Backbone as ProteinMPNN parsed JSONL, in Angstrom:
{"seq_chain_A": "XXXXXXXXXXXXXXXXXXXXXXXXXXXXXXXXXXXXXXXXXXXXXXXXXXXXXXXXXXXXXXXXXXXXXXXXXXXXXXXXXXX", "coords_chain_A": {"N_chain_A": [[15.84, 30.774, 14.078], [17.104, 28.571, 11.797], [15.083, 26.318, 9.029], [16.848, 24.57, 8.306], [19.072, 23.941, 10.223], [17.407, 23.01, 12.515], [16.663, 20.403, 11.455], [19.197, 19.221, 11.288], [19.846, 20.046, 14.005], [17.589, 17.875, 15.092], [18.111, 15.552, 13.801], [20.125, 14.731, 15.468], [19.464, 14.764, 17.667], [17.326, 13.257, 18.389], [18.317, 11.018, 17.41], [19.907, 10.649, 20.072], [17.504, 10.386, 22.172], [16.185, 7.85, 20.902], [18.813, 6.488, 21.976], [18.457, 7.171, 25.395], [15.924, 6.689, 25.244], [15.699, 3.387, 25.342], [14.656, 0.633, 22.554], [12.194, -1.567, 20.802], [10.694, 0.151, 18.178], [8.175, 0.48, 15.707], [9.205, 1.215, 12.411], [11.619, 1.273, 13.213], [14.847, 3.104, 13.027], [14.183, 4.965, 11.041], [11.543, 6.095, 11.717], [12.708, 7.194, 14.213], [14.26, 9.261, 13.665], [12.72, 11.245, 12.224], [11.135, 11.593, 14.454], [12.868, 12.398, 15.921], [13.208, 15.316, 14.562], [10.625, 16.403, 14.397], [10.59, 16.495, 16.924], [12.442, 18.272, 17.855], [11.628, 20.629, 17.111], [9.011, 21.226, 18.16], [10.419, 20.778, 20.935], [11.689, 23.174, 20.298], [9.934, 25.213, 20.01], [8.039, 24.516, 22.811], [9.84, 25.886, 24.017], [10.287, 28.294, 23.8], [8.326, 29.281, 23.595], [6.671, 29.129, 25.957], [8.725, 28.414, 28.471], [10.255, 30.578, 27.813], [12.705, 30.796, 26.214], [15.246, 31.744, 24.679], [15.794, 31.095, 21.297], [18.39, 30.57, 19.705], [20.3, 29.793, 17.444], [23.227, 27.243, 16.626], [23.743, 26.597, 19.345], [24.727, 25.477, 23.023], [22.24, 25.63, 24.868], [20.121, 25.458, 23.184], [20.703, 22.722, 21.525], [19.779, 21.451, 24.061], [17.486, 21.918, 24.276], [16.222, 20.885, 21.851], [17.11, 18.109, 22.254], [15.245, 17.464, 24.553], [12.337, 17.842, 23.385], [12.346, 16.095, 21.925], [12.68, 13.405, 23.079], [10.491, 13.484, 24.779], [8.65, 13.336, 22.762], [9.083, 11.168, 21.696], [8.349, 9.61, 23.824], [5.544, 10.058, 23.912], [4.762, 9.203, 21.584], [5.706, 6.369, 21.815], [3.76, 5.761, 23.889], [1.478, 6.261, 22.077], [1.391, 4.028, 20.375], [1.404, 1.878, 21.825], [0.738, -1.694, 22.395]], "CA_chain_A": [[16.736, 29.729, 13.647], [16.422, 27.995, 10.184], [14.347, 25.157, 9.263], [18.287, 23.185, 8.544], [19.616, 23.997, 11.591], [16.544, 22.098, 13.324], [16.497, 19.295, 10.766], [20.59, 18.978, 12.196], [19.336, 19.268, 15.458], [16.774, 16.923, 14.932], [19.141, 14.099, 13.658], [21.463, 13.922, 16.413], [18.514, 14.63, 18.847], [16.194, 11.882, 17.546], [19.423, 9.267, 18.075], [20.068, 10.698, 21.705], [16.555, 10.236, 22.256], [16.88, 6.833, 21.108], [19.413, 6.011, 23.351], [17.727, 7.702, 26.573], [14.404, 5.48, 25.705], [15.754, 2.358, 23.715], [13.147, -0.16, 22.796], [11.668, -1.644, 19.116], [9.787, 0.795, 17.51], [7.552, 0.114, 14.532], [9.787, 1.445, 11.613], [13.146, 1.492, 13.558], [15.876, 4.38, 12.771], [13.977, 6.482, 10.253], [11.07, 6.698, 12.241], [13.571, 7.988, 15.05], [15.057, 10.418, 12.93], [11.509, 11.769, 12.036], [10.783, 11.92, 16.097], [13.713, 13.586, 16.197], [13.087, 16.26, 13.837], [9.808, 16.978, 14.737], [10.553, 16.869, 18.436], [13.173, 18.933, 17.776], [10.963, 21.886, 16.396], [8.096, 21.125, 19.308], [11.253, 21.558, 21.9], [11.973, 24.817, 20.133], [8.343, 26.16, 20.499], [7.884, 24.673, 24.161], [11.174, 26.351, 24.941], [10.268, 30.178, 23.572], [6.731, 30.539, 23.797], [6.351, 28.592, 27.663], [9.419, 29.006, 29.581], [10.917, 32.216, 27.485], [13.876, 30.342, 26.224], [15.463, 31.959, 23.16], [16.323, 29.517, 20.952], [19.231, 31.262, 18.27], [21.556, 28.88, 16.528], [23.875, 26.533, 17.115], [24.263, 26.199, 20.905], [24.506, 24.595, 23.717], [21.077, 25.861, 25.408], [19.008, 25.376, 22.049], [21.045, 21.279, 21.827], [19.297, 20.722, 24.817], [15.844, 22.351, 23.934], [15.828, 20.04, 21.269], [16.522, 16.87, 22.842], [14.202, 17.593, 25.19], [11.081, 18.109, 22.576], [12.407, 14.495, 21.111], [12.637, 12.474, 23.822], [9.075, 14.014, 24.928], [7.77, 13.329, 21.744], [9.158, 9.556, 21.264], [7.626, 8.969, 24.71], [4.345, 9.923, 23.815], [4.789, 8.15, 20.469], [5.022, 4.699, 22.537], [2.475, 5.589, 24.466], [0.039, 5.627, 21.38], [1.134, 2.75, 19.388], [2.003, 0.651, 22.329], [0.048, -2.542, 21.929]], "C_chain_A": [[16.137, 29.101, 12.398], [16.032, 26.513, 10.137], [15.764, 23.8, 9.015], [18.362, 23.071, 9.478], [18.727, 22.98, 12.711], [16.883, 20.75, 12.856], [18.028, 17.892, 11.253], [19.69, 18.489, 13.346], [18.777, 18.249, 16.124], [17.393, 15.415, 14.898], [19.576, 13.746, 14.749], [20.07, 14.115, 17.783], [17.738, 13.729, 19.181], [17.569, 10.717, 18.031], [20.029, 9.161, 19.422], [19.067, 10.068, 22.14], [16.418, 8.744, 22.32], [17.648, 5.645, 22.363], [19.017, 6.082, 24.621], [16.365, 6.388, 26.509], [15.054, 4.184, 24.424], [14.931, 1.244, 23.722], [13.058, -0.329, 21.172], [10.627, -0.384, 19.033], [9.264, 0.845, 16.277], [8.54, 1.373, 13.069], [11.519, 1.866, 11.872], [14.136, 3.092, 13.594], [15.249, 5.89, 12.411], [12.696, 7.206, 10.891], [11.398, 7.419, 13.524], [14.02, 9.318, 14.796], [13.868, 11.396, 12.115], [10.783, 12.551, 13.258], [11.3, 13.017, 16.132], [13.397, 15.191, 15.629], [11.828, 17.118, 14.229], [9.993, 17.547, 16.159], [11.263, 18.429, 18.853], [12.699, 20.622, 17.841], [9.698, 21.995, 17.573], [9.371, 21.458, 20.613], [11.567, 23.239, 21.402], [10.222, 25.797, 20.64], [7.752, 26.515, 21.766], [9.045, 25.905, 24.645], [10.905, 28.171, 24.922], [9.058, 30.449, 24.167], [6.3, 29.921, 25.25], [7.487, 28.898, 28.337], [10.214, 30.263, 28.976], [12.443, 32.043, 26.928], [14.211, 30.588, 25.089], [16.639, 31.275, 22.513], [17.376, 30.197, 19.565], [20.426, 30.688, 18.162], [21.987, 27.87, 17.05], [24.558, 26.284, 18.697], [23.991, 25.288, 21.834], [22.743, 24.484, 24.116], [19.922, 25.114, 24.201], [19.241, 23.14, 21.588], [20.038, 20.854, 22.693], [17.338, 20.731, 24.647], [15.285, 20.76, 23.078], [15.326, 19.132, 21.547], [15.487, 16.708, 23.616], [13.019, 17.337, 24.944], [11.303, 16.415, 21.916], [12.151, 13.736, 21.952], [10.915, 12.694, 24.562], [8.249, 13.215, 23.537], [8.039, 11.552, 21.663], [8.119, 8.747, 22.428], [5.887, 9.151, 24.41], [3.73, 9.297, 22.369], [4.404, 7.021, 21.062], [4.232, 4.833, 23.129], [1.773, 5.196, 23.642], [0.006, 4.641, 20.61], [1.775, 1.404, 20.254], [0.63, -0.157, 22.344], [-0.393, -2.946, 23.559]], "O_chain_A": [[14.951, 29.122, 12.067], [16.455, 25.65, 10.907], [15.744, 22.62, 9.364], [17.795, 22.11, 9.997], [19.288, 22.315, 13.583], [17.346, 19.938, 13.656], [18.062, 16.674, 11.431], [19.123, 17.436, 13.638], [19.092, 17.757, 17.208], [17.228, 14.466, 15.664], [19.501, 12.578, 15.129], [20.052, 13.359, 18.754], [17.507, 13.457, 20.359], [17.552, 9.827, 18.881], [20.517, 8.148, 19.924], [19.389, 8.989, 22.638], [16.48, 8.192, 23.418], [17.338, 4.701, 23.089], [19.164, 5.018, 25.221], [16.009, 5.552, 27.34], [14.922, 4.115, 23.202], [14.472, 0.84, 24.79], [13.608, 0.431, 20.374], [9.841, -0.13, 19.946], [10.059, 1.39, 15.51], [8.133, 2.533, 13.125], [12.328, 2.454, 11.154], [13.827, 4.028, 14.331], [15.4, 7.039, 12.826], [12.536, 8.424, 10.809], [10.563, 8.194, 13.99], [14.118, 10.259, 15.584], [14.293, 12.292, 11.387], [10.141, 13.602, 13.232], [10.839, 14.15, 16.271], [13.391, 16.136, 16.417], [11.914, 18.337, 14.374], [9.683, 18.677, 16.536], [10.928, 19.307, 19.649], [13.256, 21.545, 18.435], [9.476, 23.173, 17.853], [9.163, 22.489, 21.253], [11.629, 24.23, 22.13], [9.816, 26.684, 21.39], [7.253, 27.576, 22.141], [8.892, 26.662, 25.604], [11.232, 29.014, 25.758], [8.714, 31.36, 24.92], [5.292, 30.498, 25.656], [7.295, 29.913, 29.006], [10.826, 30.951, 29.793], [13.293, 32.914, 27.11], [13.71, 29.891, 24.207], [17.788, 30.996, 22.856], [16.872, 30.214, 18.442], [21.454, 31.059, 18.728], [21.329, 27.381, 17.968], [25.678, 25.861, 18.984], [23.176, 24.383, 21.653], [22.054, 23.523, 23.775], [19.037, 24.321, 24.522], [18.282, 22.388, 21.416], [19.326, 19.932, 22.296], [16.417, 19.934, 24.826], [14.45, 19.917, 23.406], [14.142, 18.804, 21.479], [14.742, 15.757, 23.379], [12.345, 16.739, 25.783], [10.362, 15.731, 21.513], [11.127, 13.112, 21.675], [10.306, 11.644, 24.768], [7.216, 12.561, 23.684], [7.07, 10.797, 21.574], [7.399, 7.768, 22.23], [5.111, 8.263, 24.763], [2.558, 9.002, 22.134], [3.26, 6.565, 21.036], [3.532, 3.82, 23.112], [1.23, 4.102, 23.789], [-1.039, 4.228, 20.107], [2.338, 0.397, 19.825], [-0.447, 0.438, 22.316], [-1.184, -3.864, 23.775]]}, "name": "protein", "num_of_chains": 1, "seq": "XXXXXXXXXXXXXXXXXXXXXXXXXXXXXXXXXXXXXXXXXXXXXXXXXXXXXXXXXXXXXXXXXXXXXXXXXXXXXXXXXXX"}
């Protein structure tokens, strides 16, 4: 899958994410939409190379990969900059 297609994914995954954990976070939106993106690309990696989950294009299965890797990732975000 291409590094857009994540960067997509990422967006709308990162503002699910969001929603699922909502809470202040030290730079608000864009550092959401950064979560997202990365998480996005860490759900794709967990998803192929640990449970075998092939991750090709625009679908449903690979949607969820994403969110998955975001909402993972925001949570261990607050973990390290919670005060």
């Amino acid at each position: 899958m291409g590094i857009l297609t994540w960067i997509i994914f990422g967006l709308i995954a990162g503002a699910i994410a969001k929603a699922l954990h909502p809470g202040n976070d030290p730079g608000g939106w864009i550092v959401t939409i950064i979560i997202g993106i990365l998480g996005s690309m860490l759900g794709g990696w967990i998803g192929s190379m640990i449970f075998g989950v092939d991750v090709t294009g625009f679908n449903f299965s690979s949607f969820l990969v994403a969110i998955g890797g975001s909402v993972l990732l925001l949570a261990i975000y607050r973990m390290v900059t919670k005060k």
